PDB file of C-alpha atoms in Angstrom:
ATOM      1  CA  MET C   1     -75.536  44.996 145.610  1.00  0.00           C
ATOM      2  CA  ILE C   2     -73.368  42.677 147.808  1.00  0.00           C
ATOM      3  CA  ASP C   3     -74.673  41.702 151.491  1.00  0.00           C
ATOM      4  CA  LYS C   4     -72.875  41.323 154.053  1.00  0.00           C
ATOM      5  CA  SER C   5     -73.663  37.864 154.376  1.00  0.00           C
ATOM      6  CA  GLU C   6     -71.677  37.254 151.458  1.00  0.00           C
ATOM      7  CA  VAL C   7     -68.262  38.357 152.091  1.00  0.00           C
ATOM      8  CA  TYR C   8     -65.742  38.570 154.813  1.00  0.00           C
ATOM      9  CA  CYS C   9     -63.461  41.608 156.161  1.00  0.00           C
ATOM     10  CA  ILE C  10     -59.746  40.953 155.712  1.00  0.00           C
ATOM     11  CA  GLY C  11     -58.469  44.095 156.836  1.00  0.00           C
ATOM     12  CA  ARG C  12     -57.957  47.837 156.170  1.00  0.00           C
ATOM     13  CA  LEU C  13     -57.150  50.850 153.969  1.00  0.00           C
ATOM     14  CA  GLY C  14     -54.562  53.242 155.385  1.00  0.00           C
ATOM     15  CA  LYS C  15     -53.006  56.090 154.371  1.00  0.00           C
ATOM     16  CA  PRO C  16     -52.112  56.731 150.812  1.00  0.00           C
ATOM     17  CA  HIS C  17     -48.123  56.071 149.622  1.00  0.00           C
ATOM     18  CA  GLY C  18     -46.878  58.530 146.728  1.00  0.00           C
ATOM     19  CA  VAL C  19     -48.765  60.574 145.117  1.00  0.00           C
ATOM     20  CA  LYS C  20     -49.791  58.533 141.679  1.00  0.00           C
ATOM     21  CA  GLY C  21     -53.100  56.658 144.587  1.00  0.00           C
ATOM     22  CA  GLU C  22     -51.316  53.294 145.850  1.00  0.00           C
ATOM     23  CA  ILE C  23     -52.611  53.062 149.599  1.00  0.00           C
ATOM     24  CA  SER C  24     -51.748  50.959 151.865  1.00  0.00           C
ATOM     25  CA  PHE C  25     -53.538  48.249 152.826  1.00  0.00           C
ATOM     26  CA  GLN C  26     -53.215  47.045 156.808  1.00  0.00           C
ATOM     27  CA  PHE C  27     -54.462  43.018 156.195  1.00  0.00           C
ATOM     28  CA  VAL C  28     -55.372  40.432 158.711  1.00  0.00           C
ATOM     29  CA  ASP C  29     -55.976  37.581 156.007  1.00  0.00           C
ATOM     30  CA  ASP C  30     -53.582  37.108 152.367  1.00  0.00           C
ATOM     31  CA  ARG C  31     -56.146  35.210 151.005  1.00  0.00           C
ATOM     32  CA  PHE C  32     -56.240  37.986 148.431  1.00  0.00           C
ATOM     33  CA  ASP C  33     -52.734  36.234 147.706  1.00  0.00           C
ATOM     34  CA  ARG C  34     -53.552  33.074 147.330  1.00  0.00           C
ATOM     35  CA  ILE C  35     -57.314  32.714 145.293  1.00  0.00           C
ATOM     36  CA  ASP C  36     -57.596  34.070 141.681  1.00  0.00           C
ATOM     37  CA  ILE C  37     -59.388  37.332 142.113  1.00  0.00           C
ATOM     38  CA  ASP C  38     -58.837  40.786 140.920  1.00  0.00           C
ATOM     39  CA  TYR C  39     -61.184  42.868 143.068  1.00  0.00           C
ATOM     40  CA  LEU C  40     -61.314  43.310 146.808  1.00  0.00           C
ATOM     41  CA  ILE C  41     -65.038  44.840 147.870  1.00  0.00           C
ATOM     42  CA  LEU C  42     -64.574  47.998 150.186  1.00  0.00           C
ATOM     43  CA  SER C  43     -66.903  49.521 152.086  1.00  0.00           C
ATOM     44  CA  ILE C  44     -68.343  52.869 151.347  1.00  0.00           C
ATOM     45  CA  ASP C  45     -70.877  54.651 153.307  1.00  0.00           C
ATOM     46  CA  HIS C  46     -72.178  51.473 154.214  1.00  0.00           C
ATOM     47  CA  LEU C  47     -72.062  50.393 151.241  1.00  0.00           C
ATOM     48  CA  LEU C  48     -70.215  47.310 149.357  1.00  0.00           C
ATOM     49  CA  VAL C  49     -68.470  48.451 145.612  1.00  0.00           C
ATOM     50  CA  PRO C  50     -65.715  46.047 144.061  1.00  0.00           C
ATOM     51  CA  PHE C  51     -62.317  47.903 143.055  1.00  0.00           C
ATOM     52  CA  PHE C  52     -60.242  46.770 140.742  1.00  0.00           C
ATOM     53  CA  ILE C  53     -56.667  46.079 141.180  1.00  0.00           C
ATOM     54  CA  GLU C  54     -54.132  47.342 139.257  1.00  0.00           C
ATOM     55  CA  GLU C  55     -51.013  46.017 141.162  1.00  0.00           C
ATOM     56  CA  TYR C  56     -50.152  45.546 144.597  1.00  0.00           C
ATOM     57  CA  ARG C  57     -47.552  44.649 146.680  1.00  0.00           C
ATOM     58  CA  PHE C  58     -45.831  43.546 150.176  1.00  0.00           C
ATOM     59  CA  LYS C  59     -44.302  46.205 152.539  1.00  0.00           C
ATOM     60  CA  SER C  60     -44.204  43.988 155.361  1.00  0.00           C
ATOM     61  CA  ASN C  61     -45.983  40.343 156.535  1.00  0.00           C
ATOM     62  CA  GLU C  62     -49.474  42.683 157.367  1.00  0.00           C
ATOM     63  CA  VAL C  63     -49.167  45.435 155.546  1.00  0.00           C
ATOM     64  CA  ALA C  64     -49.867  45.592 151.163  1.00  0.00           C
ATOM     65  CA  LEU C  65     -49.744  48.649 149.438  1.00  0.00           C
ATOM     66  CA  VAL C  66     -52.552  48.697 146.578  1.00  0.00           C
ATOM     67  CA  LYS C  67     -52.998  50.003 143.231  1.00  0.00           C
ATOM     68  CA  PHE C  68     -56.656  49.966 142.126  1.00  0.00           C
ATOM     69  CA  CYS C  69     -57.526  50.770 139.054  1.00  0.00           C
ATOM     70  CA  ASP C  70     -58.951  54.161 138.441  1.00  0.00           C
ATOM     71  CA  ILE C  71     -57.206  55.795 140.993  1.00  0.00           C
ATOM     72  CA  ASP C  72     -54.382  57.705 140.342  1.00  0.00           C
ATOM     73  CA  THR C  73     -53.630  60.741 142.515  1.00  0.00           C
ATOM     74  CA  GLN C  74     -53.113  61.138 145.943  1.00  0.00           C
ATOM     75  CA  GLN C  75     -56.359  63.207 146.513  1.00  0.00           C
ATOM     76  CA  ARG C  76     -58.249  59.794 145.281  1.00  0.00           C
ATOM     77  CA  ALA C  77     -56.890  57.428 147.414  1.00  0.00           C
ATOM     78  CA  ALA C  78     -57.037  59.540 150.473  1.00  0.00           C
ATOM     79  CA  GLU C  79     -60.823  59.441 150.114  1.00  0.00           C
ATOM     80  CA  LEU C  80     -60.371  55.739 150.732  1.00  0.00           C
ATOM     81  CA  THR C  81     -58.555  55.913 154.117  1.00  0.00           C
ATOM     82  CA  GLY C  82     -60.092  54.085 156.552  1.00  0.00           C
ATOM     83  CA  CYS C  83     -62.348  51.703 154.231  1.00  0.00           C
ATOM     84  CA  GLU C  84     -63.246  48.399 155.146  1.00  0.00           C
ATOM     85  CA  VAL C  85     -62.324  45.884 153.174  1.00  0.00           C
ATOM     86  CA  TYR C  86     -63.928  42.845 152.498  1.00  0.00           C
ATOM     87  CA  LEU C  87     -63.655  39.430 149.873  1.00  0.00           C
ATOM     88  CA  PRO C  88     -66.132  36.971 149.180  1.00  0.00           C
ATOM     89  CA  ARG C  89     -66.523  33.987 151.440  1.00  0.00           C
ATOM     90  CA  PRO C  90     -65.760  31.569 148.958  1.00  0.00           C
ATOM     91  CA  ASP C  91     -68.399  28.013 148.222  1.00  0.00           C
ATOM     92  CA  ALA C  92     -66.605  26.220 150.278  1.00  0.00           C
ATOM     93  CA  ASP C  93     -66.530  22.474 151.348  1.00  0.00           C
ATOM     94  CA  GLU C  94     -65.679  21.244 155.159  1.00  0.00           C
ATOM     95  CA  SER C  95     -62.256  20.168 153.265  1.00  0.00           C
ATOM     96  CA  GLU C  96     -61.013  23.155 152.633  1.00  0.00           C
ATOM     97  CA  GLU C  97     -58.793  25.571 155.169  1.00  0.00           C
ATOM     98  CA  PHE C  98     -60.484  28.719 156.392  1.00  0.00           C
ATOM     99  CA  SER C  99     -58.210  31.429 157.724  1.00  0.00           C
ATOM    100  CA  LEU C 100     -59.992  32.867 161.323  1.00  0.00           C
ATOM    101  CA  ALA C 101     -61.207  36.290 159.545  1.00  0.00           C
ATOM    102  CA  GLN C 102     -64.086  34.079 157.374  1.00  0.00           C
ATOM    103  CA  LEU C 103     -65.395  32.379 160.692  1.00  0.00           C
ATOM    104  CA  VAL C 104     -66.750  36.134 161.641  1.00  0.00           C
ATOM    105  CA  GLY C 105     -70.475  35.686 161.403  1.00  0.00           C
ATOM    106  CA  PHE C 106     -70.556  32.446 162.219  1.00  0.00           C
ATOM    107  CA  ALA C 107     -72.618  30.413 164.080  1.00  0.00           C
ATOM    108  CA  LEU C 108     -70.540  28.959 167.162  1.00  0.00           C
ATOM    109  CA  ILE C 109     -71.996  25.550 168.709  1.00  0.00           C
ATOM    110  CA  ASP C 110     -71.368  23.550 171.075  1.00  0.00           C
ATOM    111  CA  ASN C 111     -70.447  19.572 170.628  1.00  0.00           C
ATOM    112  CA  ARG C 112     -72.105  18.102 174.151  1.00  0.00           C
ATOM    113  CA  SER C 113     -74.618  19.506 173.977  1.00  0.00           C
ATOM    114  CA  GLY C 114     -75.613  20.182 171.010  1.00  0.00           C
ATOM    115  CA  LYS C 115     -77.018  23.968 171.371  1.00  0.00           C
ATOM    116  CA  ARG C 116     -76.462  26.896 169.035  1.00  0.00           C
ATOM    117  CA  VAL C 117     -73.581  28.960 171.883  1.00  0.00           C
ATOM    118  CA  GLY C 118     -73.484  32.281 169.937  1.00  0.00           C
ATOM    119  CA  GLU C 119     -72.599  34.174 166.946  1.00  0.00           C
ATOM    120  CA  ILE C 120     -68.580  34.790 166.542  1.00  0.00           C
ATOM    121  CA  ALA C 121     -68.734  38.233 166.303  1.00  0.00           C
ATOM    122  CA  SER C 122     -64.447  39.218 166.145  1.00  0.00           C
ATOM    123  CA  ILE C 123     -61.451  37.476 166.652  1.00  0.00           C
ATOM    124  CA  ASP C 124     -59.684  38.550 170.025  1.00  0.00           C
ATOM    125  CA  ASP C 125     -55.598  38.372 169.587  1.00  0.00           C
ATOM    126  CA  SER C 126     -54.778  41.059 171.883  1.00  0.00           C
ATOM    127  CA  THR C 127     -52.978  37.946 174.391  1.00  0.00           C
ATOM    128  CA  ALA C 128     -50.847  35.000 173.326  1.00  0.00           C
ATOM    129  CA  ASN C 129     -53.741  32.717 172.857  1.00  0.00           C
ATOM    130  CA  LEU C 130     -56.057  34.085 170.461  1.00  0.00           C
ATOM    131  CA  LEU C 131     -60.233  34.010 171.327  1.00  0.00           C
ATOM    132  CA  PHE C 132     -63.327  33.921 169.350  1.00  0.00           C
ATOM    133  CA  GLU C 133     -65.305  36.689 170.962  1.00  0.00           C
ATOM    134  CA  LEU C 134     -69.409  36.075 170.522  1.00  0.00           C
ATOM    135  CA  THR C 135     -71.994  38.736 169.964  1.00  0.00           C
ATOM    136  CA  ASP C 136     -73.037  39.132 173.372  1.00  0.00           C
ATOM    137  CA  GLY C 137     -69.403  39.056 175.228  1.00  0.00           C
ATOM    138  CA  GLN C 138     -68.641  36.018 175.917  1.00  0.00           C
ATOM    139  CA  LEU C 139     -64.884  34.778 175.098  1.00  0.00           C
ATOM    140  CA  VAL C 140     -63.515  31.265 173.536  1.00  0.00           C
ATOM    141  CA  PRO C 141     -60.771  29.547 172.637  1.00  0.00           C
ATOM    142  CA  ALA C 142     -59.946  29.686 169.318  1.00  0.00           C
ATOM    143  CA  SER C 143     -57.663  26.358 169.339  1.00  0.00           C
ATOM    144  CA  SER C 144     -58.476  24.253 166.243  1.00  0.00           C
ATOM    145  CA  ASP C 145     -57.923  21.003 168.871  1.00  0.00           C
ATOM    146  CA  LEU C 146     -61.587  22.250 170.349  1.00  0.00           C
ATOM    147  CA  VAL C 147     -62.884  22.714 166.228  1.00  0.00           C
ATOM    148  CA  THR C 148     -64.659  19.279 165.462  1.00  0.00           C
ATOM    149  CA  ALA C 149     -66.168  20.947 161.830  1.00  0.00           C
ATOM    150  CA  ILE C 150     -66.684  23.788 159.263  1.00  0.00           C
ATOM    151  CA  ASP C 151     -70.106  24.062 157.653  1.00  0.00           C
ATOM    152  CA  ALA C 152     -69.769  26.656 155.001  1.00  0.00           C
ATOM    153  CA  GLY C 153     -72.712  26.440 154.026  1.00  0.00           C
ATOM    154  CA  LYS C 154     -75.206  26.352 157.167  1.00  0.00           C
ATOM    155  CA  ARG C 155     -72.251  29.761 158.328  1.00  0.00           C
ATOM    156  CA  GLN C 156     -71.573  26.748 161.144  1.00  0.00           C
ATOM    157  CA  LEU C 157     -68.671  26.045 163.421  1.00  0.00           C
ATOM    158  CA  ASN C 158     -68.983  23.020 165.743  1.00  0.00           C
ATOM    159  CA  MET C 159     -66.212  22.730 168.850  1.00  0.00           C
ATOM    160  CA  ASP C 160     -65.546  20.617 171.489  1.00  0.00           C
ATOM    161  CA  ILE C 161     -66.239  23.337 174.078  1.00  0.00           C
ATOM    162  CA  PRO C 162     -64.453  22.648 177.472  1.00  0.00           C
ATOM    163  CA  GLU C 163     -67.194  22.302 180.594  1.00  0.00           C
ATOM    164  CA  GLY C 164     -67.546  25.082 182.913  1.00  0.00           C
ATOM    165  CA  LEU C 165     -66.098  27.915 180.348  1.00  0.00           C
ATOM    166  CA  LEU C 166     -69.456  29.342 179.300  1.00  0.00           C
ATOM    167  CA  ASP C 167     -70.966  29.832 182.706  1.00  0.00           C
TER     168      ASP C 167
END
């Protein structure tokens, strides 16, 4: 069984496209196109299930049309509508570039105090400035200028958080 700590969310499936099993995929991280992986992991009834990709094509910068193996009809594709889509977390060292979506679930550490501020619950992109939303509701700027280290093994992000921001 796939554990949720081993994956990160990259988007959600939308409506079927056509009658041969294609389905729209709204993604926030296009890493699936840049790595050598032939499957995506879908959350179905709170279980993480791998689905092998037969083919895909980009419809826009945020939407791809995906055809999964053994999903051959519009009805079968419709059953997947609304499923969250995940990728396995890479075994990355600190030099690898991380996408913001991969950082969800990481602990946020303040370099000034050395203390754990909280856990990144989501990325808020509703304003011009990206923000990390922590599980307790706090918002922290998601600026690469503030990030000092990312430790994939420990699943933590170290930042120089400006004084007074968390008060």
